[in-house]
PDB file of C-alpha atoms in Angstrom:
ATOM      1  CA  UNK O 476       2.227-107.360-155.065  1.00 81.00           C
ATOM      2  CA  UNK O 477      -1.606-107.746-153.126  1.00 80.00           C
ATOM      3  CA  UNK O 478      -1.961-103.702-152.630  1.00 84.00           C
ATOM      4  CA  UNK O 479      -1.007-102.914-156.848  1.00 88.00           C
ATOM      5  CA  UNK O 480      -3.397-105.400-158.044  1.00 89.00           C
ATOM      6  CA  UNK O 481      -5.825-103.511-155.916  1.00 88.00           C
ATOM      7  CA  UNK O 482      -4.420 -99.479-157.088  1.00 89.00           C
ATOM      8  CA  UNK O 483      -4.820-101.432-160.277  1.00 90.00           C
ATOM      9  CA  UNK O 484      -7.911-103.286-160.189  1.00 87.00           C
ATOM     10  CA  UNK O 485      -9.990-100.443-158.154  1.00 84.00           C
ATOM     11  CA  UNK O 486      -8.053 -96.935-161.071  1.00 86.00           C
ATOM     12  CA  UNK O 487     -10.137 -99.369-163.372  1.00 83.00           C
ATOM     13  CA  UNK O 488     -13.094-100.858-162.064  1.00 82.00           C
ATOM     14  CA  UNK O 489     -13.459 -96.976-160.734  1.00 79.00           C
ATOM     15  CA  UNK O 490     -13.639 -98.320-157.620  1.00 78.00           C
ATOM     16  CA  UNK O 491     -12.452 -97.169-153.564  1.00 81.00           C
ATOM     17  CA  UNK O 492      -9.140 -97.877-152.500  1.00 83.00           C
ATOM     18  CA  UNK O 493     -10.325 -98.608-149.280  1.00 84.00           C
ATOM     19  CA  UNK O 494     -13.517-100.695-150.073  1.00 80.00           C
ATOM     20  CA  UNK O 495     -11.793-103.021-151.667  1.00 83.00           C
ATOM     21  CA  UNK O 496      -8.732-103.413-149.515  1.00 86.00           C
ATOM     22  CA  UNK O 497     -11.775-103.999-147.236  1.00 85.00           C
ATOM     23  CA  UNK O 498     -12.774-106.556-149.162  1.00 83.00           C
ATOM     24  CA  UNK O 499     -10.091-108.236-150.561  1.00 87.00           C
ATOM     25  CA  UNK O 500      -8.764-108.830-147.603  1.00 89.00           C
ATOM     26  CA  UNK O 501     -12.020-110.343-145.804  1.00 84.00           C
ATOM     27  CA  UNK O 502     -12.235-113.821-148.538  1.00 89.00           C
ATOM     28  CA  UNK O 503      -7.875-113.854-148.462  1.00 91.00           C
ATOM     29  CA  UNK O 504      -7.924-115.025-145.578  1.00 90.00           C
ATOM     30  CA  UNK O 505     -11.652-117.928-145.884  1.00 91.00           C
ATOM     31  CA  UNK O 506      -9.524-118.939-149.153  1.00 93.00           C
ATOM     32  CA  UNK O 507      -6.809-119.129-147.745  1.00 92.00           C
ATOM     33  CA  UNK O 508      -7.582-121.650-145.054  1.00 92.00           C
ATOM     34  CA  UNK O 509     -10.413-123.369-147.537  1.00 93.00           C
ATOM     35  CA  UNK O 510      -6.622-124.184-149.614  1.00 94.00           C
ATOM     36  CA  UNK O 511      -7.145-121.614-152.505  1.00 94.00           C
ATOM     37  CA  UNK O 512      -3.694-119.415-154.572  1.00 93.00           C
ATOM     38  CA  UNK O 513      -2.742-116.465-154.777  1.00 90.00           C
ATOM     39  CA  UNK O 514      -3.661-116.109-157.900  1.00 92.00           C
ATOM     40  CA  UNK O 515      -6.773-118.050-157.407  1.00 94.00           C
ATOM     41  CA  UNK O 516      -8.233-115.286-154.894  1.00 93.00           C
ATOM     42  CA  UNK O 517      -7.376-112.335-156.425  1.00 92.00           C
ATOM     43  CA  UNK O 518      -9.330-113.860-159.441  1.00 93.00           C
ATOM     44  CA  UNK O 519     -13.172-114.135-157.377  1.00 93.00           C
ATOM     45  CA  UNK O 520     -11.940-111.399-155.901  1.00 92.00           C
ATOM     46  CA  UNK O 521     -12.262-109.627-159.154  1.00 91.00           C
ATOM     47  CA  UNK O 522     -14.678-111.427-160.406  1.00 93.00           C
ATOM     48  CA  UNK O 523     -17.550-109.929-158.791  1.00 91.00           C
ATOM     49  CA  UNK O 524     -15.939-106.499-158.292  1.00 90.00           C
ATOM     50  CA  UNK O 525     -16.517-105.702-161.999  1.00 90.00           C
ATOM     51  CA  UNK O 526     -20.393-107.030-161.554  1.00 92.00           C
ATOM     52  CA  UNK O 527     -20.022-105.113-158.717  1.00 89.00           C
ATOM     53  CA  UNK O 528     -18.691-102.172-160.856  1.00 87.00           C
ATOM     54  CA  UNK O 529     -21.258-103.235-163.970  1.00 88.00           C
ATOM     55  CA  UNK O 530     -24.638-102.640-162.123  1.00 89.00           C
ATOM     56  CA  UNK O 531     -23.086 -99.254-159.996  1.00 87.00           C
ATOM     57  CA  UNK O 532     -23.589-100.959-156.591  1.00 88.00           C
ATOM     58  CA  UNK O 533     -22.382 -99.683-153.416  1.00 82.00           C
ATOM     59  CA  UNK O 534     -19.694-100.762-151.503  1.00 79.00           C
ATOM     60  CA  UNK O 535     -21.951-101.986-148.794  1.00 81.00           C
ATOM     61  CA  UNK O 536     -23.245-104.354-151.200  1.00 86.00           C
ATOM     62  CA  UNK O 537     -20.292-105.495-153.077  1.00 86.00           C
ATOM     63  CA  UNK O 538     -19.339-106.287-149.508  1.00 84.00           C
ATOM     64  CA  UNK O 539     -21.886-108.180-148.488  1.00 87.00           C
ATOM     65  CA  UNK O 540     -21.803-110.762-151.347  1.00 90.00           C
ATOM     66  CA  UNK O 541     -17.513-110.814-151.037  1.00 88.00           C
ATOM     67  CA  UNK O 542     -18.423-111.820-147.275  1.00 87.00           C
ATOM     68  CA  UNK O 543     -21.216-114.533-148.609  1.00 90.00           C
ATOM     69  CA  UNK O 544     -18.543-116.154-150.361  1.00 92.00           C
ATOM     70  CA  UNK O 545     -15.829-116.254-148.281  1.00 90.00           C
ATOM     71  CA  UNK O 546     -18.794-117.528-145.781  1.00 91.00           C
ATOM     72  CA  UNK O 547     -19.124-121.009-148.526  1.00 93.00           C
ATOM     73  CA  UNK O 548     -15.512-121.463-148.718  1.00 93.00           C
ATOM     74  CA  UNK O 549     -14.915-121.957-144.434  1.00 92.00           C
ATOM     75  CA  UNK O 550     -18.408-123.337-143.782  1.00 92.00           C
ATOM     76  CA  UNK O 551     -17.146-126.259-147.621  1.00 93.00           C
ATOM     77  CA  UNK O 552     -20.691-125.938-148.631  1.00 93.00           C
ATOM     78  CA  UNK O 553     -23.034-124.229-150.627  1.00 95.00           C
ATOM     79  CA  UNK O 554     -25.907-123.265-148.234  1.00 92.00           C
ATOM     80  CA  UNK O 555     -29.288-122.048-149.536  1.00 90.00           C
ATOM     81  CA  UNK O 556     -28.601-118.856-146.563  1.00 88.00           C
ATOM     82  CA  UNK O 557     -25.588-117.776-147.954  1.00 90.00           C
ATOM     83  CA  UNK O 558     -26.827-117.950-151.870  1.00 94.00           C
ATOM     84  CA  UNK O 559     -30.456-117.126-151.693  1.00 90.00           C
ATOM     85  CA  UNK O 560     -30.756-114.287-148.540  1.00 89.00           C
ATOM     86  CA  UNK O 561     -27.427-112.839-149.123  1.00 91.00           C
ATOM     87  CA  UNK O 562     -25.430-113.494-152.441  1.00 93.00           C
ATOM     88  CA  UNK O 563     -28.213-112.469-154.307  1.00 92.00           C
ATOM     89  CA  UNK O 564     -30.194-110.061-151.875  1.00 93.00           C
ATOM     90  CA  UNK O 565     -26.270-108.309-152.765  1.00 92.00           C
ATOM     91  CA  UNK O 566     -25.395-109.278-156.146  1.00 94.00           C
ATOM     92  CA  UNK O 567     -28.783-108.989-158.946  1.00 93.00           C
ATOM     93  CA  UNK O 568     -28.899-112.549-160.333  1.00 93.00           C
ATOM     94  CA  UNK O 569     -26.554-114.317-158.699  1.00 94.00           C
ATOM     95  CA  UNK O 570     -29.159-117.501-158.603  1.00 95.00           C
ATOM     96  CA  UNK O 571     -29.027-117.045-162.020  1.00 95.00           C
ATOM     97  CA  UNK O 572     -25.308-117.207-162.599  1.00 95.00           C
ATOM     98  CA  UNK O 573     -24.632-119.423-160.054  1.00 96.00           C
ATOM     99  CA  UNK O 574     -27.339-122.353-161.844  1.00 96.00           C
ATOM    100  CA  UNK O 575     -25.249-121.929-164.802  1.00 96.00           C
ATOM    101  CA  UNK O 576     -22.907-122.143-163.539  1.00 96.00           C
ATOM    102  CA  UNK O 577     -23.899-125.004-161.851  1.00 95.00           C
ATOM    103  CA  UNK O 578     -25.470-126.400-165.617  1.00 96.00           C
ATOM    104  CA  UNK O 579     -28.299-126.650-163.809  1.00 96.00           C
ATOM    105  CA  UNK O 580     -31.465-125.093-163.736  1.00 96.00           C
ATOM    106  CA  UNK O 581     -32.819-122.563-161.136  1.00 95.00           C
ATOM    107  CA  UNK O 582     -35.425-125.307-159.760  1.00 95.00           C
ATOM    108  CA  UNK O 583     -32.789-129.041-159.715  1.00 96.00           C
ATOM    109  CA  UNK O 584     -30.236-125.940-158.441  1.00 95.00           C
ATOM    110  CA  UNK O 585     -32.666-125.094-155.009  1.00 94.00           C
ATOM    111  CA  UNK O 586     -32.306-128.889-154.782  1.00 94.00           C
ATOM    112  CA  UNK O 587     -28.832-128.987-154.324  1.00 94.00           C
ATOM    113  CA  UNK O 588     -28.694-126.363-152.351  1.00 93.00           C
ATOM    114  CA  UNK O 589     -31.751-128.232-149.744  1.00 92.00           C
ATOM    115  CA  UNK O 590     -29.380-131.468-150.115  1.00 92.00           C
ATOM    116  CA  UNK O 591     -26.465-129.734-148.752  1.00 90.00           C
ATOM    117  CA  UNK O 592     -24.582-131.289-151.878  1.00 90.00           C
ATOM    118  CA  UNK O 593     -22.636-128.882-153.321  1.00 95.00           C
ATOM    119  CA  UNK O 594     -19.819-128.138-152.411  1.00 94.00           C
ATOM    120  CA  UNK O 595     -17.098-125.159-152.359  1.00 93.00           C
ATOM    121  CA  UNK O 596     -14.356-126.167-154.751  1.00 93.00           C
ATOM    122  CA  UNK O 597     -17.824-127.580-157.297  1.00 95.00           C
ATOM    123  CA  UNK O 598     -18.934-123.920-156.836  1.00 96.00           C
ATOM    124  CA  UNK O 599     -16.978-120.970-155.518  1.00 96.00           C
ATOM    125  CA  UNK O 600     -14.253-120.796-159.410  1.00 96.00           C
ATOM    126  CA  UNK O 601     -17.372-121.728-162.029  1.00 96.00           C
ATOM    127  CA  UNK O 602     -19.066-119.416-160.150  1.00 96.00           C
ATOM    128  CA  UNK O 603     -15.975-116.672-160.185  1.00 95.00           C
ATOM    129  CA  UNK O 604     -16.249-117.743-164.213  1.00 95.00           C
ATOM    130  CA  UNK O 605     -19.923-116.949-165.100  1.00 95.00           C
ATOM    131  CA  UNK O 606     -19.278-113.828-163.731  1.00 93.00           C
ATOM    132  CA  UNK O 607     -17.150-112.760-165.639  1.00 86.00           C
ATOM    133  CA  UNK O 608     -18.759-113.814-168.825  1.00 85.00           C
ATOM    134  CA  UNK O 609     -20.275-111.347-171.112  1.00 64.00           C
ATOM    135  CA  UNK O 610     -18.641-108.104-169.130  1.00 59.00           C
ATOM    136  CA  UNK O 611     -19.039-104.527-169.797  1.00 55.00           C
ATOM    137  CA  UNK O 612     -16.154-102.513-168.435  1.00 48.00           C
ATOM    138  CA  UNK O 613     -16.698 -99.980-170.142  1.00 49.00           C
ATOM    139  CA  UNK O 614     -20.295 -99.878-168.730  1.00 53.00           C
ATOM    140  CA  UNK O 615     -18.637-100.182-165.220  1.00 48.00           C
ATOM    141  CA  UNK O 616     -16.801 -97.137-165.171  1.00 48.00           C
ATOM    142  CA  UNK O 617     -19.183 -94.683-167.170  1.00 52.00           C
ATOM    143  CA  UNK O 618     -21.625 -95.563-163.137  1.00 53.00           C
ATOM    144  CA  UNK O 619     -21.716 -92.751-161.063  1.00 45.00           C
ATOM    145  CA  UNK O 620     -20.841 -95.287-158.348  1.00 52.00           C
ATOM    146  CA  UNK O 621     -17.928 -95.865-160.420  1.00 54.00           C
ATOM    147  CA  UNK O 622     -16.324 -92.163-160.771  1.00 56.00           C
ATOM    148  CA  UNK O 623     -17.067 -91.746-157.285  1.00 54.00           C
ATOM    149  CA  UNK O 624     -14.905 -94.642-156.493  1.00 61.00           C
ATOM    150  CA  UNK O 625     -12.383 -94.342-158.765  1.00 60.00           C
ATOM    151  CA  UNK O 626     -12.189 -90.169-157.566  1.00 59.00           C
ATOM    152  CA  UNK O 627     -11.722 -91.564-153.904  1.00 62.00           C
ATOM    153  CA  UNK O 628      -9.380 -93.714-155.029  1.00 64.00           C
ATOM    154  CA  UNK O 629      -7.240 -91.451-156.463  1.00 62.00           C
ATOM    155  CA  UNK O 630      -7.295 -88.945-153.421  1.00 60.00           C
ATOM    156  CA  UNK O 631      -6.287 -91.375-151.473  1.00 65.00           C
ATOM    157  CA  UNK O 632      -2.951 -91.353-153.721  1.00 66.00           C
ATOM    158  CA  UNK O 633      -3.138 -87.138-153.155  1.00 61.00           C
ATOM    159  CA  UNK O 634      -3.643 -87.549-148.810  1.00 60.00           C
ATOM    160  CA  UNK O 635      -0.439 -89.693-148.549  1.00 63.00           C
ATOM    161  CA  UNK O 636       1.433 -87.480-150.068  1.00 64.00           C
ATOM    162  CA  UNK O 637       0.602 -84.078-147.839  1.00 61.00           C
ATOM    163  CA  UNK O 638       1.689 -83.673-144.166  1.00 60.00           C
ATOM    164  CA  UNK O 639      -0.783 -85.428-142.287  1.00 60.00           C
ATOM    165  CA  UNK O 640       0.220 -82.224-139.536  1.00 65.00           C
ATOM    166  CA  UNK O 641      -0.989 -79.419-141.839  1.00 67.00           C
ATOM    167  CA  UNK O 642      -4.694 -77.731-142.525  1.00 66.00           C
ATOM    168  CA  UNK O 643      -3.950 -78.942-145.970  1.00 63.00           C
ATOM    169  CA  UNK O 644      -3.926 -82.506-144.654  1.00 62.00           C
ATOM    170  CA  UNK O 645      -6.378 -82.877-141.870  1.00 65.00           C
ATOM    171  CA  UNK O 646      -8.641 -81.105-144.790  1.00 63.00           C
ATOM    172  CA  UNK O 647      -8.735 -83.850-147.215  1.00 58.00           C
ATOM    173  CA  UNK O 648      -8.202 -86.642-144.057  1.00 61.00           C
ATOM    174  CA  UNK O 649     -11.672 -85.577-142.656  1.00 62.00           C
ATOM    175  CA  UNK O 650     -12.926 -85.348-146.269  1.00 58.00           C
ATOM    176  CA  UNK O 651     -11.390 -88.685-147.212  1.00 58.00           C
ATOM    177  CA  UNK O 652     -13.277 -90.340-144.055  1.00 59.00           C
ATOM    178  CA  UNK O 653     -17.142 -88.611-144.325  1.00 49.00           C
ATOM    179  CA  UNK O 654     -17.502 -90.444-147.625  1.00 50.00           C
ATOM    180  CA  UNK O 655     -15.777 -94.185-146.119  1.00 50.00           C
TER     181      UNK O 655
END
C-alpha cells in the first residue's frame, strides 16, 4: 500500500521514487514512535513533498525538511534548532508557515520556541495542513526538478523490466545510480 502511494505521488509531483521512499521511511519511523497513524504519516510526508515540488527544491532539501520533522517527532517538542536552522533553511517560508499554523506572529512563535512550550502534537499536523493551503500543484509539475524526478521514476519502472545481467540493463542501472 505504501509503495503504491509513493509511486503515485512520485508521478503526480514529479519527484524521484527513490528519494520519495527514503524520505517516507524516515518520517514513518519517527511518526510511528510518536503515535501517528499511517494516514497521518502519509499526510505529513505528502505536505512537505508537495511544497518542496512547488518550490522546485532539490531532493536533498526536501530530505532535510523531512529529517527536521522527524527530529521534532522524536524529541516531542519543537526547538528553534529544528524549526529555524533545519526546517526553515531547507523549506523556504517554513517559519512563517509555522507561525500561521500555530495562530501566532513570528515574534510570538520565537518566544514560544525559547520556552520550549510547543509540543510536536500541537505543531506537526497543523503545520502540515498549513503547508497544503494555497498549493499550486500544476506549478510543481512544470518545474525542471519535477520533470527530471518524474523521468527518473519512470525509468526505475523501465529498469525493473530489464534483465540486470544484460548490457542494456546494466547501462540503465548505471545511469539511474549516477543521477541519484
